[in-house]
mmCIF file of C-alpha atoms and ligand atoms in Angstrom:
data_model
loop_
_atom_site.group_PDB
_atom_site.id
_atom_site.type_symbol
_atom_site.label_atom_id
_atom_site.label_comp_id
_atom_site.label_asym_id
_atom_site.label_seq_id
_atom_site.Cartn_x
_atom_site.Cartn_y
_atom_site.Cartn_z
ATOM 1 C CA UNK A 1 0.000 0.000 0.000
ATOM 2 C CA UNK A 2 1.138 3.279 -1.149
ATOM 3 C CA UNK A 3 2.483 5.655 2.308
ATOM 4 C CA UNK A 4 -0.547 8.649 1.212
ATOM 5 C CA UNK A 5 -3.395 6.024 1.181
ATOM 6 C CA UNK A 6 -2.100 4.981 4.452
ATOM 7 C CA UNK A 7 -1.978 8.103 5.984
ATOM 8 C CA UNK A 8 -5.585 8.411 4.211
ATOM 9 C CA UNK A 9 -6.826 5.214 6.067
ATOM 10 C CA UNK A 10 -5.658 6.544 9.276
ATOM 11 C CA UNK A 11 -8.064 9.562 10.301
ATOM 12 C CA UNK A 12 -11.316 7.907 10.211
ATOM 13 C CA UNK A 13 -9.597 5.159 12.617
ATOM 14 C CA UNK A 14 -8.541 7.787 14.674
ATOM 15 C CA UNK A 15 -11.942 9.786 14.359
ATOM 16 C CA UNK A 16 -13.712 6.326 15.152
ATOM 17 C CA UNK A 17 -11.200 5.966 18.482
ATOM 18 C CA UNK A 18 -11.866 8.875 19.516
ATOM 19 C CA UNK A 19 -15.329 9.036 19.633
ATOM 20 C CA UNK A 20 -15.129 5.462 21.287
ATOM 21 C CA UNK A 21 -12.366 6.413 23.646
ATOM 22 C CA UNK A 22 -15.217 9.990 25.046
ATOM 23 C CA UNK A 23 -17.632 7.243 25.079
ATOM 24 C CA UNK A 24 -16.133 5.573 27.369
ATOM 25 C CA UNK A 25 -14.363 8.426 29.550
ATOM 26 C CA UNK A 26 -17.911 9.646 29.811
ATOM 27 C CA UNK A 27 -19.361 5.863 31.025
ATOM 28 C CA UNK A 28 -21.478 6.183 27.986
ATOM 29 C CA UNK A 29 -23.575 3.189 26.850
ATOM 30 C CA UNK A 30 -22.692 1.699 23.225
ATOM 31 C CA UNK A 31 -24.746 -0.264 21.548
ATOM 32 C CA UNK A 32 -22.130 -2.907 19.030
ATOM 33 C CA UNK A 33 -23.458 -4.849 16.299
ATOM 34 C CA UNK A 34 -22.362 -6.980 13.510
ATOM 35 C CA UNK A 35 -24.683 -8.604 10.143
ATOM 36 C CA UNK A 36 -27.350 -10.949 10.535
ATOM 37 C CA UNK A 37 -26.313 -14.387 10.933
ATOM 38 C CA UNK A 38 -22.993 -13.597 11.757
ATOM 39 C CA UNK A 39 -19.646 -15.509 11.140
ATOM 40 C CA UNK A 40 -16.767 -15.974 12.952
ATOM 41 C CA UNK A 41 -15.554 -12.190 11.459
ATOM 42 C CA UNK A 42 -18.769 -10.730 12.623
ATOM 43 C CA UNK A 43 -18.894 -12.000 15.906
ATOM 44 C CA UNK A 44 -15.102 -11.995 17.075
ATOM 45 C CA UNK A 45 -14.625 -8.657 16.109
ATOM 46 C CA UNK A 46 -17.763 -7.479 17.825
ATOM 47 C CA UNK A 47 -17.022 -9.746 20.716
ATOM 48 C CA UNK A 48 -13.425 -8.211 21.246
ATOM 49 C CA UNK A 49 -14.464 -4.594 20.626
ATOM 50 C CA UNK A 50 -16.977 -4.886 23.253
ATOM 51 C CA UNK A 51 -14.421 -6.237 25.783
ATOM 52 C CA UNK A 52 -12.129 -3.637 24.791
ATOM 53 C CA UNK A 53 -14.700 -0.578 25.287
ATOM 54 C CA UNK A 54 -16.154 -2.413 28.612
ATOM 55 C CA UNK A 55 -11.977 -2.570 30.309
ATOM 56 C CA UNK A 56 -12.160 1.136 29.239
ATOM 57 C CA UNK A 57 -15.092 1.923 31.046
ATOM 58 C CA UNK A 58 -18.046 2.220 28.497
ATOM 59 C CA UNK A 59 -21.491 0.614 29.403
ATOM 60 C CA UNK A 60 -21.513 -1.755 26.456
ATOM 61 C CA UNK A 61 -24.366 -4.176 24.891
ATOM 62 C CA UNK A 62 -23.791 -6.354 22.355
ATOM 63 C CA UNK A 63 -26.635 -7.920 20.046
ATOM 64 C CA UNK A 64 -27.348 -9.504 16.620
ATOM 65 C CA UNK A 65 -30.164 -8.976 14.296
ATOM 66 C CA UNK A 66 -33.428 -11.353 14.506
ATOM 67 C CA UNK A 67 -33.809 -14.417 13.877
ATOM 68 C CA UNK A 68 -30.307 -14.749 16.253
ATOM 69 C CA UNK A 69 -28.780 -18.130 17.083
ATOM 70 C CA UNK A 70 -25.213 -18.323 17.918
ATOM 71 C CA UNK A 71 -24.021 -21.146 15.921
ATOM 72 C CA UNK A 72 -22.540 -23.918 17.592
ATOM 73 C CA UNK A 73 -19.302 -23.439 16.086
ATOM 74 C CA UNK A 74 -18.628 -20.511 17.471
ATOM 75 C CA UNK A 75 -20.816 -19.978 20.747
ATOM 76 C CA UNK A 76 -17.558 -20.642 22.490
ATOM 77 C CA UNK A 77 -15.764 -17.313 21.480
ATOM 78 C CA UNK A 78 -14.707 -15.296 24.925
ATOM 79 C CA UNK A 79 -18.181 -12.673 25.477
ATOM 80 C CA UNK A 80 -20.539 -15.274 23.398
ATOM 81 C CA UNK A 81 -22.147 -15.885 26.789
ATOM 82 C CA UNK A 82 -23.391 -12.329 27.132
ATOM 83 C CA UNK A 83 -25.211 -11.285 23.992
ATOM 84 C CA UNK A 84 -28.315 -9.994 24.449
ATOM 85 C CA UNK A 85 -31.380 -9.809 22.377
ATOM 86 C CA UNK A 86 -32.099 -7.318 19.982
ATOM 87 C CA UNK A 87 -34.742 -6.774 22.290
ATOM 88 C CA UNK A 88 -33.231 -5.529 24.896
ATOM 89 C CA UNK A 89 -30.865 -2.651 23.650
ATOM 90 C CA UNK A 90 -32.326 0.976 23.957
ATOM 91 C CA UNK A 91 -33.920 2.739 20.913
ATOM 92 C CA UNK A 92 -31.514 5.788 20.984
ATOM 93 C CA UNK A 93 -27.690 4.777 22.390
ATOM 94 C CA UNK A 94 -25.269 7.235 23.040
ATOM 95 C CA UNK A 95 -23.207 4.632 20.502
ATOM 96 C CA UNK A 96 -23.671 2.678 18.216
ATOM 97 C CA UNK A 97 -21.332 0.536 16.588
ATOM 98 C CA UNK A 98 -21.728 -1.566 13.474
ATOM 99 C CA UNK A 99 -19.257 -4.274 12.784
ATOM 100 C CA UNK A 100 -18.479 -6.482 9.233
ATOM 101 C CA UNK A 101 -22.046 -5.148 7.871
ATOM 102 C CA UNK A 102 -21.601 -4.715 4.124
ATOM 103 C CA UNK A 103 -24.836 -2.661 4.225
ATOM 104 C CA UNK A 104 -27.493 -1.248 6.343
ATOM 105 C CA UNK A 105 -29.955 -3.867 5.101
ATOM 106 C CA UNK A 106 -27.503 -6.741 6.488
ATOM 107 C CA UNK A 107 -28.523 -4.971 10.111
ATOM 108 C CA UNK A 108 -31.683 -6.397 9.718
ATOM 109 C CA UNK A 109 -34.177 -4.517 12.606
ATOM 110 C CA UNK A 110 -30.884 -2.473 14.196
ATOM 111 C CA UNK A 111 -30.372 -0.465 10.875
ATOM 112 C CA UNK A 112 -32.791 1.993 12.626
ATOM 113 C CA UNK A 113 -29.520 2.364 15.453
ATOM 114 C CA UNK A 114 -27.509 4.140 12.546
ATOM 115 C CA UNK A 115 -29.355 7.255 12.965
ATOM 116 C CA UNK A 116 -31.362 6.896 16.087
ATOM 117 C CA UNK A 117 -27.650 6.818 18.369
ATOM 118 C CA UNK A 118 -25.936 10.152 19.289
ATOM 119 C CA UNK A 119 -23.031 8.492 16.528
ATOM 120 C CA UNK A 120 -22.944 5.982 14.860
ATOM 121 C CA UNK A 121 -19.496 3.950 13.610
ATOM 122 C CA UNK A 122 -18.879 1.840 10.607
ATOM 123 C CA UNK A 123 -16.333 -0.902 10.706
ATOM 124 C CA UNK A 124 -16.622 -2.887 7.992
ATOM 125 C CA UNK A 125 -13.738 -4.102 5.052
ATOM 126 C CA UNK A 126 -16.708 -5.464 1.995
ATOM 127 C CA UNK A 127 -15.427 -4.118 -1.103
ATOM 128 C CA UNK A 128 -19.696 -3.069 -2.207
ATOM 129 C CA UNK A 129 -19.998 -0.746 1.069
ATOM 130 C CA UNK A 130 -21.734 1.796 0.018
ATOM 131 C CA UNK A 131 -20.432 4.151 2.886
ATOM 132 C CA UNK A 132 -22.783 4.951 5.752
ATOM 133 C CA UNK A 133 -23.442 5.965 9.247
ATOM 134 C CA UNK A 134 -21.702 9.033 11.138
ATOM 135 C CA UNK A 135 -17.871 8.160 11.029
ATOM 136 C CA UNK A 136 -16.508 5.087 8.534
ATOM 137 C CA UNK A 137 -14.090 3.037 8.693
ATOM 138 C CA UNK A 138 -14.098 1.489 6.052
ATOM 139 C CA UNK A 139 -11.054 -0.272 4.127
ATOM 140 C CA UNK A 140 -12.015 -2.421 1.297
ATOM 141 C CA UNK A 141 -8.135 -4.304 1.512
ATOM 142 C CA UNK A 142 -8.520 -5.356 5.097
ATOM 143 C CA UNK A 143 -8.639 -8.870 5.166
ATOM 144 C CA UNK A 144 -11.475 -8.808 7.642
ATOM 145 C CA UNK A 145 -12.954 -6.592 10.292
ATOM 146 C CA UNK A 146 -11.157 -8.003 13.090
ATOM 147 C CA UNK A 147 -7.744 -6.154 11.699
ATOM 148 C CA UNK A 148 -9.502 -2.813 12.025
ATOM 149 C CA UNK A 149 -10.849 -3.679 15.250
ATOM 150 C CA UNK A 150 -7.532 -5.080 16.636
ATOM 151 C CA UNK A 151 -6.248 -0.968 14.937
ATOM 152 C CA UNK A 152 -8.991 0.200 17.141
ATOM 153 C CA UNK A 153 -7.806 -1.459 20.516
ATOM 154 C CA UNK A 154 -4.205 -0.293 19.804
ATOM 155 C CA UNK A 155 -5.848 3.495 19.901
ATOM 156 C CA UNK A 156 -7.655 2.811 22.465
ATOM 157 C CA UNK A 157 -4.708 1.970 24.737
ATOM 158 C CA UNK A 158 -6.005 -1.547 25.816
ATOM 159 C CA UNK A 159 -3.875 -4.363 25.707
ATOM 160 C CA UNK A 160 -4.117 -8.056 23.558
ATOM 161 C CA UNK A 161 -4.772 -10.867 26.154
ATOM 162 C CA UNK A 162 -5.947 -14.271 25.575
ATOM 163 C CA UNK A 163 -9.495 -13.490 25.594
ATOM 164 C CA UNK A 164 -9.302 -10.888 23.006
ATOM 165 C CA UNK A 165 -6.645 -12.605 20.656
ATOM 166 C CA UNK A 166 -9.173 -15.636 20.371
ATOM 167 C CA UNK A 167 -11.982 -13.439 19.249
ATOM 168 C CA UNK A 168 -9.509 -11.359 16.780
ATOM 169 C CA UNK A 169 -7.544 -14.587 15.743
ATOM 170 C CA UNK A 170 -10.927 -16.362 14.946
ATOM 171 C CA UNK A 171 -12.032 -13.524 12.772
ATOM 172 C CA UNK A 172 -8.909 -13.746 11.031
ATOM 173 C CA UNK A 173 -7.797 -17.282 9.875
ATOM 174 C CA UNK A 174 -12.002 -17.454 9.161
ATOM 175 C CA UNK A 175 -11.818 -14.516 6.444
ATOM 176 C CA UNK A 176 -8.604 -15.160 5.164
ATOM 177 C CA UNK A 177 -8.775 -18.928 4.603
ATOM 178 C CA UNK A 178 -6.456 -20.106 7.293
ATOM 179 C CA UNK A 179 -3.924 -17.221 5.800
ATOM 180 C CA UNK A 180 -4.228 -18.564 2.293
ATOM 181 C CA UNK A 181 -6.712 -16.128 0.320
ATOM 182 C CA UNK A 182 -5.248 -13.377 -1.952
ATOM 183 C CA UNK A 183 -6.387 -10.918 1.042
ATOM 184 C CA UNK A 184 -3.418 -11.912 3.591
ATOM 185 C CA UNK A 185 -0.830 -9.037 3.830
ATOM 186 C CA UNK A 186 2.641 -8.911 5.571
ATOM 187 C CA UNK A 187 0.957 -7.063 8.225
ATOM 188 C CA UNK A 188 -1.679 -9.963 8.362
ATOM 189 C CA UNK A 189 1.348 -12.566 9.355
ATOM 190 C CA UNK A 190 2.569 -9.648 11.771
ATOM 191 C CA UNK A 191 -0.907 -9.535 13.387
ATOM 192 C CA UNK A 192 -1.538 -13.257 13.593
ATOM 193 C CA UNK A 193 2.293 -13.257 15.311
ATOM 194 C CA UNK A 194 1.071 -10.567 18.088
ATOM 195 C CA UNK A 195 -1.836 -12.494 18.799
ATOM 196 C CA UNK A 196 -0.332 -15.752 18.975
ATOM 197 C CA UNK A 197 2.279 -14.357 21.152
ATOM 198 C CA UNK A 198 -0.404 -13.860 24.237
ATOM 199 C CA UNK A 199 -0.390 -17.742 24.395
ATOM 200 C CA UNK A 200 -3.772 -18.283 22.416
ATOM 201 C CA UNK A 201 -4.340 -22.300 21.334
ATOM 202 C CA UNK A 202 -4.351 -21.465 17.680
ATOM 203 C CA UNK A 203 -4.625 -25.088 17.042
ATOM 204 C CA UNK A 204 -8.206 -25.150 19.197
ATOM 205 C CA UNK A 205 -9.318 -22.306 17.505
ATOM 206 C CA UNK A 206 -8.507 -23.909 14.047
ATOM 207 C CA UNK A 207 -9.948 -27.083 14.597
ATOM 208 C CA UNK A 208 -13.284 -25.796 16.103
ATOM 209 C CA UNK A 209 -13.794 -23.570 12.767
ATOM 210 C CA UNK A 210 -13.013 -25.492 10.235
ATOM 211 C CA UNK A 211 -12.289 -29.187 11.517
ATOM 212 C CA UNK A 212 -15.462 -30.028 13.179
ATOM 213 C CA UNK A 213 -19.131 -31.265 12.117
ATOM 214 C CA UNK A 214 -21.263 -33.774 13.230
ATOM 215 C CA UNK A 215 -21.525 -37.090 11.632
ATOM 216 C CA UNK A 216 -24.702 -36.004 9.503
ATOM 217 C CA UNK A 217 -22.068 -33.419 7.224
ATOM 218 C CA UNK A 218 -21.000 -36.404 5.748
ATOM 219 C CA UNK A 219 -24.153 -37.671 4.711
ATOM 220 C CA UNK A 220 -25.587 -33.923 3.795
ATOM 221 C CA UNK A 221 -21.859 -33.392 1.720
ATOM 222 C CA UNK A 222 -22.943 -36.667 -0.209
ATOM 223 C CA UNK A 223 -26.335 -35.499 -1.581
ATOM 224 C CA UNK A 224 -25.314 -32.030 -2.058
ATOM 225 C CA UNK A 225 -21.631 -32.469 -4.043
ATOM 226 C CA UNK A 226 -23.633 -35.532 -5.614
ATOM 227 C CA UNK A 227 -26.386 -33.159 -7.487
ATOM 228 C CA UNK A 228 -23.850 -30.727 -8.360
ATOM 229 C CA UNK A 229 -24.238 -29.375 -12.051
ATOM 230 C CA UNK A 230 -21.301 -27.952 -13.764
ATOM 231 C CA UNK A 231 -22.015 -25.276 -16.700
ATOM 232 C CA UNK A 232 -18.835 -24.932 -18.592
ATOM 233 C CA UNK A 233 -20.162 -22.637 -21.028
ATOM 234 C CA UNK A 234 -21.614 -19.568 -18.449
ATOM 235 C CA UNK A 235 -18.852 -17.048 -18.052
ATOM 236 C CA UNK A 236 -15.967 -18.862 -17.161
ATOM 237 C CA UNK A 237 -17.589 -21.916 -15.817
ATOM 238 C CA UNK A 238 -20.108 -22.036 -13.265
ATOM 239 C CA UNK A 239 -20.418 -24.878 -10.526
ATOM 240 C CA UNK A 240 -23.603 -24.903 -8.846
ATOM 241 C CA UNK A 241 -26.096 -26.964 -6.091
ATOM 242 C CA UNK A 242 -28.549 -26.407 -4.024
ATOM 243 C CA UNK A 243 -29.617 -27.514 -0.594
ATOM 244 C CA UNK A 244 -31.760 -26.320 2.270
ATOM 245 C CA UNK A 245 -32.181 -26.029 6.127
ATOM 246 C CA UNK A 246 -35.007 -28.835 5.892
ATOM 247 C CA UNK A 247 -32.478 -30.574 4.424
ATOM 248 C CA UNK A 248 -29.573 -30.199 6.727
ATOM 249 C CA UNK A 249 -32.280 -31.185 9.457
ATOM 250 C CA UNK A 250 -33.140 -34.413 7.904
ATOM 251 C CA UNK A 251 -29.293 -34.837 8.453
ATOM 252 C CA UNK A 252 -29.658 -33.506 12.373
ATOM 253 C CA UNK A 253 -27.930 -30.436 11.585
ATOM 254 C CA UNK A 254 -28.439 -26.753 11.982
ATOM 255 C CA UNK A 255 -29.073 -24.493 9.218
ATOM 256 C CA UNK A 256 -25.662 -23.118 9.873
ATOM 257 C CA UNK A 257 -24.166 -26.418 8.410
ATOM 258 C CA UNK A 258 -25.238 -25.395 5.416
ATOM 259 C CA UNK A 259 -22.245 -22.080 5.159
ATOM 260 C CA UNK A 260 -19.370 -24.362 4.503
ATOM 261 C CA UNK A 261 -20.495 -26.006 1.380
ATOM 262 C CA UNK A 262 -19.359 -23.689 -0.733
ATOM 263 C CA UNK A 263 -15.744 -24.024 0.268
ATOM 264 C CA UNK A 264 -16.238 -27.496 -1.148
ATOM 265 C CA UNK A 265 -17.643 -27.138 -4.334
ATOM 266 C CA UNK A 266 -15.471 -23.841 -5.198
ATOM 267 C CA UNK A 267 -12.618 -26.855 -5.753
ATOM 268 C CA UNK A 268 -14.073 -27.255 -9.246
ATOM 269 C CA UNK A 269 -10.889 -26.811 -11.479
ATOM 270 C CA UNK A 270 -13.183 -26.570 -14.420
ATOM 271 C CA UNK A 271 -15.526 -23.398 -13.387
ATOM 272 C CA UNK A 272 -14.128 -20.522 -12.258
ATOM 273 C CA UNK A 273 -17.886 -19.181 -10.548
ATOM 274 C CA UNK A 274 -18.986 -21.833 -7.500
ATOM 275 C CA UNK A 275 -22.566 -21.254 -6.263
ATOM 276 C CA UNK A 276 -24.423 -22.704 -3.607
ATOM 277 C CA UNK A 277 -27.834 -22.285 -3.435
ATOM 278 C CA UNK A 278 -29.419 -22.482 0.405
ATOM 279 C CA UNK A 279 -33.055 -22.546 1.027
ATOM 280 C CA UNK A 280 -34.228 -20.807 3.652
ATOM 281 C CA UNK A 281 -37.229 -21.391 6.668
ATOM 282 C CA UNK A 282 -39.053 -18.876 5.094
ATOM 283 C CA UNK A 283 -38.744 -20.448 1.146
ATOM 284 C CA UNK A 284 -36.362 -17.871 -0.082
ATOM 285 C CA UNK A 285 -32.534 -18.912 -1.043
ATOM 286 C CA UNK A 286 -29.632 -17.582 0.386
ATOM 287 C CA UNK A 287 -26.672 -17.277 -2.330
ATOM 288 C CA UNK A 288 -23.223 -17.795 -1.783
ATOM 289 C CA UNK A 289 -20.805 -17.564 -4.545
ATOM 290 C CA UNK A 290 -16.922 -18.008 -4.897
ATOM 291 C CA UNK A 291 -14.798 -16.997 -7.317
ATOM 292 C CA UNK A 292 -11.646 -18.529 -8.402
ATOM 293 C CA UNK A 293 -10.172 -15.332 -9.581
ATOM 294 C CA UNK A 294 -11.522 -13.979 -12.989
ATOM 295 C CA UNK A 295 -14.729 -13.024 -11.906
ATOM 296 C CA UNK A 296 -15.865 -9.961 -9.820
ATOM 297 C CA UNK A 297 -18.258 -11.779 -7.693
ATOM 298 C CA UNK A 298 -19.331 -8.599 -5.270
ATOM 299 C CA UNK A 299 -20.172 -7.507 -8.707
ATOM 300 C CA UNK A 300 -22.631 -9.780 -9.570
ATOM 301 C CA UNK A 301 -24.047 -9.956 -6.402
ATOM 302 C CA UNK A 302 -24.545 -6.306 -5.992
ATOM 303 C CA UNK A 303 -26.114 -6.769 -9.830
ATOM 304 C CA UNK A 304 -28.380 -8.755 -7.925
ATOM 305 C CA UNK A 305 -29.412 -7.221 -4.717
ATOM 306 C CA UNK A 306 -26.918 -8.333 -2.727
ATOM 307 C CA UNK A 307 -22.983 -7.681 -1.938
ATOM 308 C CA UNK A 308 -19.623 -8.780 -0.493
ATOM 309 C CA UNK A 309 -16.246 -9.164 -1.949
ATOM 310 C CA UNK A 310 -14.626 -9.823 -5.269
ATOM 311 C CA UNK A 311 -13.648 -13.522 -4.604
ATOM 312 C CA UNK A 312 -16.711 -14.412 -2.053
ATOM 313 C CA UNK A 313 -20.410 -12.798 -2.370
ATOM 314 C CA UNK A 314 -23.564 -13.450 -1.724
ATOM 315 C CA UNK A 315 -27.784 -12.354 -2.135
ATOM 316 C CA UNK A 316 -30.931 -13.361 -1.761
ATOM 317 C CA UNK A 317 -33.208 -14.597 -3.824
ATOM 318 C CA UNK A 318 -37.394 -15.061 -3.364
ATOM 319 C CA UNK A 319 -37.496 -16.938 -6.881
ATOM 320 C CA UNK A 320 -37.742 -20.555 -7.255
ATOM 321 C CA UNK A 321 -34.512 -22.055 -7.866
ATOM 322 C CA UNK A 322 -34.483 -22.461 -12.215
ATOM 323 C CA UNK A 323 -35.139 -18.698 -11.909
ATOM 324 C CA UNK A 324 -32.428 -18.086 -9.345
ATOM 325 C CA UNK A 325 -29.717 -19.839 -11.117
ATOM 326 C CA UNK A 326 -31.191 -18.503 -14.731
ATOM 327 C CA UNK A 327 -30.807 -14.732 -13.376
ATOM 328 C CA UNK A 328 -27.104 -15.577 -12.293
ATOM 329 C CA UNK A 329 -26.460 -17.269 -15.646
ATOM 330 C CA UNK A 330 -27.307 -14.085 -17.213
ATOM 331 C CA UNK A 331 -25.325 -11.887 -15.277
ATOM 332 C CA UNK A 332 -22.449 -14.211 -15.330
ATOM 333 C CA UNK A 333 -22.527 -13.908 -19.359
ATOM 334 C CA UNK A 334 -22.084 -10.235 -19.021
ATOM 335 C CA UNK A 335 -18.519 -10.349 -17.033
HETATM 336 MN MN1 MN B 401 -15.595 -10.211 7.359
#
């Protein structure tokens, strides 16, 4: 990164510190949130933020969007046990701080916090943000939120422990792959090396993302790689299936299950597009794609109500599924 645009990408973390660092001089109560059904991103940099602002003095509450489960994967992050429901937060916060949210819609009933709190804050590092609330920071390069939250602790004067190098370590080796997406900077390596340095089991952590499922993956893996249709000829090769959450349950799983097949199917060699299409409770699908590196996939998702980043995007879709897949097919051609 050129030296100006990093001086550039330093005043709105400062701004966003400061604001954060009166809050909590002043005892004031901040409201943190991150997008609906959050990830490991979503929720460790909220999570460690909120630790951060409550050693510092700030009256914090920390909440996701409706319909909120943790999932099981990660309800074990340090500060999972106190969420609250969305519920329970007041209307009008002195703070309020939204965390790896692509776009106001993606805060679900707590978009309203944006302008109802005395400020609001924007930490967020999806390539389609549009830009919004009071102060931004907002850096389309960052690997994942948790690196400008981990910037925002460093202003803030508090120190890295154990609890807060799980949450920001989590976020990390989630968004970036285990270290091996195009996102991972030097300072990514230098970042992981700080927080492994508090004595965090990296190994743990690791194995509870990415190595663990019950038995019933296996079996829900089988039908879904099984029915998988490859379309050579759309754009540069499209891999697609579908699946559901009545699905995953006939396999005893959780709807959350259903996230990680994509990283599966996006080993096609012969499609550079991988799509996963995930029905939803309420009969709509939930779109994940993956690109392999020709394709500008937060395009096409933005081209189709939705957003994220170049290599991994996603929308939603209230079409049946030859529809869904026909309206992707389409924008796909246009790359
Ligand atoms: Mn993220």
């Amino acid at each position: 990164m050129p030296l100006s645009s990093a001086r550039a990408a330093d005043a709105p973390l400062r701004t966003a510190a400061s604001v954060l660092a009166e809050a909590a001089d002043a005892r004031a109560t901040v409201v943190l949130s991150g997008h609906v059904q959050p990830d490991a991103d979503a929720l460790g940099s909220t999570l460690s933020l909120a630790e951060g602002l409550r050693r510092r003095g700030a009256r914090v509450l920390v909440t996701f969007p409706g319909p909120f489960t943790l999932p099981t994967s990660l309800g074990w992050l340090p500060g999972a046990e106190g969420l609250v429901p969305s519920t329970a937060v007041p209307s009008s916060p002195d703070v309020f701080v939204s965390l790896d949210a692509a776009s106001p819609a993606r805060l679900g009933e707590l978009a309203v916090l944006l302008d109802t709190a005395g400020t609001s804050i924007v930490v967020d590092h999806h390539a389609s943000n549009p830009g919004f609330g009071d102060v931004r920071l907002v850096d389309g390069g960052a690997p994942a939120t948790v690196t400008l939250v981990a910037g925002l602790l460093d202003e803030l004067g508090v120190t890295l422990d154990r609890p807060l190098a799980t949450c920001l370590y989590a976020g990390l080796a989630a968004d970036t792959g285990s270290f091996r997406f195009g996102n991972t900077r030097p300072e990514t390596h230098e970042l992981a090396a700080r927080l492994l340095a508090t004595g965090i089991d990296h190994s743990d952590i690791s194995r509870r993302l990415f190595d663990t499922a019950p038995f019933g993956w296996l079996g829900l893996l089988s039908v879904v790689t099984g029915r998988a249709v490859l379309e050579t000829e759309v754009g540069g090769g499209l891999v697609w299936t579908w699946s559901s959450t009545a699905e995953a349950a006939e396999h005893g799983l959780p709807g959350e299950q259903l996230e990680a097949l994509v990283d599966v199917v996006r080993s096609t060699q012969e499609a550079d597009v991988a799509c996963v299409l995930k029905g939803q409770d309420d009969g709509s699908w939930s779109v994940s794609l993956r690109s392999r590196g020709a394709t500008d996939v937060a395009r096409v998702a933005m081209a189709l109500g939705g957003g994220g980043h170049v290599l991994a995007a996603g929308y939603s879709s209230c079409a049946d599924r030859e529809t869904t897949i026909a309206a992707l097919r389409r924008e796909l051609a246009s790359e």
